[in-house]
């Protein structure tokens, strides 16, 4: 009986030591990540991003294009993508006319 308790105690002590070691590794990883991401000590200005969402791209496509009227019901995903690309082109032209330098990209979420 004493031998069983001794073996069980050694197993638990080994497991506890291993878990403690894992926690320390995790804490170091979090510390490195915080240091690299300019945490609370090295605060930096947040980056402002403008998001644009066309509320009804299919209706817009149908209103603006004859070919989109035929394609919108059969290929809605493609039509939505084309609408966003066209809106992006028009915005880029308008901003270029006003001499506003922008970086535009289309993100899929």
PDB file of N, CA and C in Angstrom, residues 28-42:
ATOM      1  N   UNK A  28       6.211  33.069 -21.228  1.00  0.00           N
ATOM      2  CA  UNK A  28       7.289  33.664 -22.028  1.00  0.00           C
ATOM      3  C   UNK A  28       6.810  33.987 -23.436  1.00  0.00           C
ATOM      4  N   UNK A  29       6.045  33.082 -24.039  1.00  0.00           N
ATOM      5  CA  UNK A  29       5.526  33.316 -25.392  1.00  0.00           C
ATOM      6  C   UNK A  29       4.606  34.533 -25.416  1.00  0.00           C
ATOM      7  N   UNK A  30       3.760  34.652 -24.411  1.00  0.00           N
ATOM      8  CA  UNK A  30       2.844  35.801 -24.335  1.00  0.00           C
ATOM      9  C   UNK A  30       3.639  37.086 -24.126  1.00  0.00           C
ATOM     10  N   UNK A  31       4.661  37.027 -23.289  1.00  0.00           N
ATOM     11  CA  UNK A  31       5.504  38.204 -23.061  1.00  0.00           C
ATOM     12  C   UNK A  31       6.196  38.665 -24.331  1.00  0.00           C
ATOM     13  N   UNK A  32       6.729  37.723 -25.112  1.00  0.00           N
ATOM     14  CA  UNK A  32       7.367  38.083 -26.385  1.00  0.00           C
ATOM     15  C   UNK A  32       6.364  38.684 -27.355  1.00  0.00           C
ATOM     16  N   UNK A  33       5.188  38.090 -27.431  1.00  0.00           N
ATOM     17  CA  UNK A  33       4.160  38.596 -28.347  1.00  0.00           C
ATOM     18  C   UNK A  33       3.716  40.002 -27.951  1.00  0.00           C
ATOM     19  N   UNK A  34       3.569  40.240 -26.661  1.00  0.00           N
ATOM     20  CA  UNK A  34       3.189  41.573 -26.192  1.00  0.00           C
ATOM     21  C   UNK A  34       4.268  42.598 -26.511  1.00  0.00           C
ATOM     22  N   UNK A  35       5.529  42.214 -26.357  1.00  0.00           N
ATOM     23  CA  UNK A  35       6.631  43.138 -26.643  1.00  0.00           C
ATOM     24  C   UNK A  35       6.699  43.469 -28.124  1.00  0.00           C
ATOM     25  N   UNK A  36       6.421  42.489 -28.979  1.00  0.00           N
ATOM     26  CA  UNK A  36       6.473  42.718 -30.421  1.00  0.00           C
ATOM     27  C   UNK A  36       5.276  43.497 -30.931  1.00  0.00           C
ATOM     28  N   UNK A  37       4.172  43.455 -30.218  1.00  0.00           N
ATOM     29  CA  UNK A  37       2.954  44.107 -30.703  1.00  0.00           C
ATOM     30  C   UNK A  37       2.758  45.502 -30.114  1.00  0.00           C
ATOM     31  N   UNK A  38       3.810  46.075 -29.598  1.00  0.00           N
ATOM     32  CA  UNK A  38       3.720  47.418 -29.016  1.00  0.00           C
ATOM     33  C   UNK A  38       2.617  47.469 -27.973  1.00  0.00           C
ATOM     34  N   UNK A  39       2.775  46.720 -26.929  1.00  0.00           N
ATOM     35  CA  UNK A  39       1.773  46.628 -25.869  1.00  0.00           C
ATOM     36  C   UNK A  39       1.561  47.936 -25.136  1.00  0.00           C
ATOM     37  N   UNK A  40       1.027  47.886 -23.930  1.00  0.00           N
ATOM     38  CA  UNK A  40       0.673  49.096 -23.192  1.00  0.00           C
ATOM     39  C   UNK A  40       1.855  50.020 -22.920  1.00  0.00           C
ATOM     40  N   UNK A  41       3.075  49.477 -22.825  1.00  0.00           N
ATOM     41  CA  UNK A  41       4.230  50.324 -22.539  1.00  0.00           C
ATOM     42  C   UNK A  41       4.638  51.156 -23.751  1.00  0.00           C
ATOM     43  N   UNK A  42       4.573  50.579 -24.927  1.00  0.00           N
ATOM     44  CA  UNK A  42       5.002  51.256 -26.152  1.00  0.00           C
ATOM     45  C   UNK A  42       3.795  51.543 -27.043  1.00  0.00           C
TER      46      UNK A  42
END
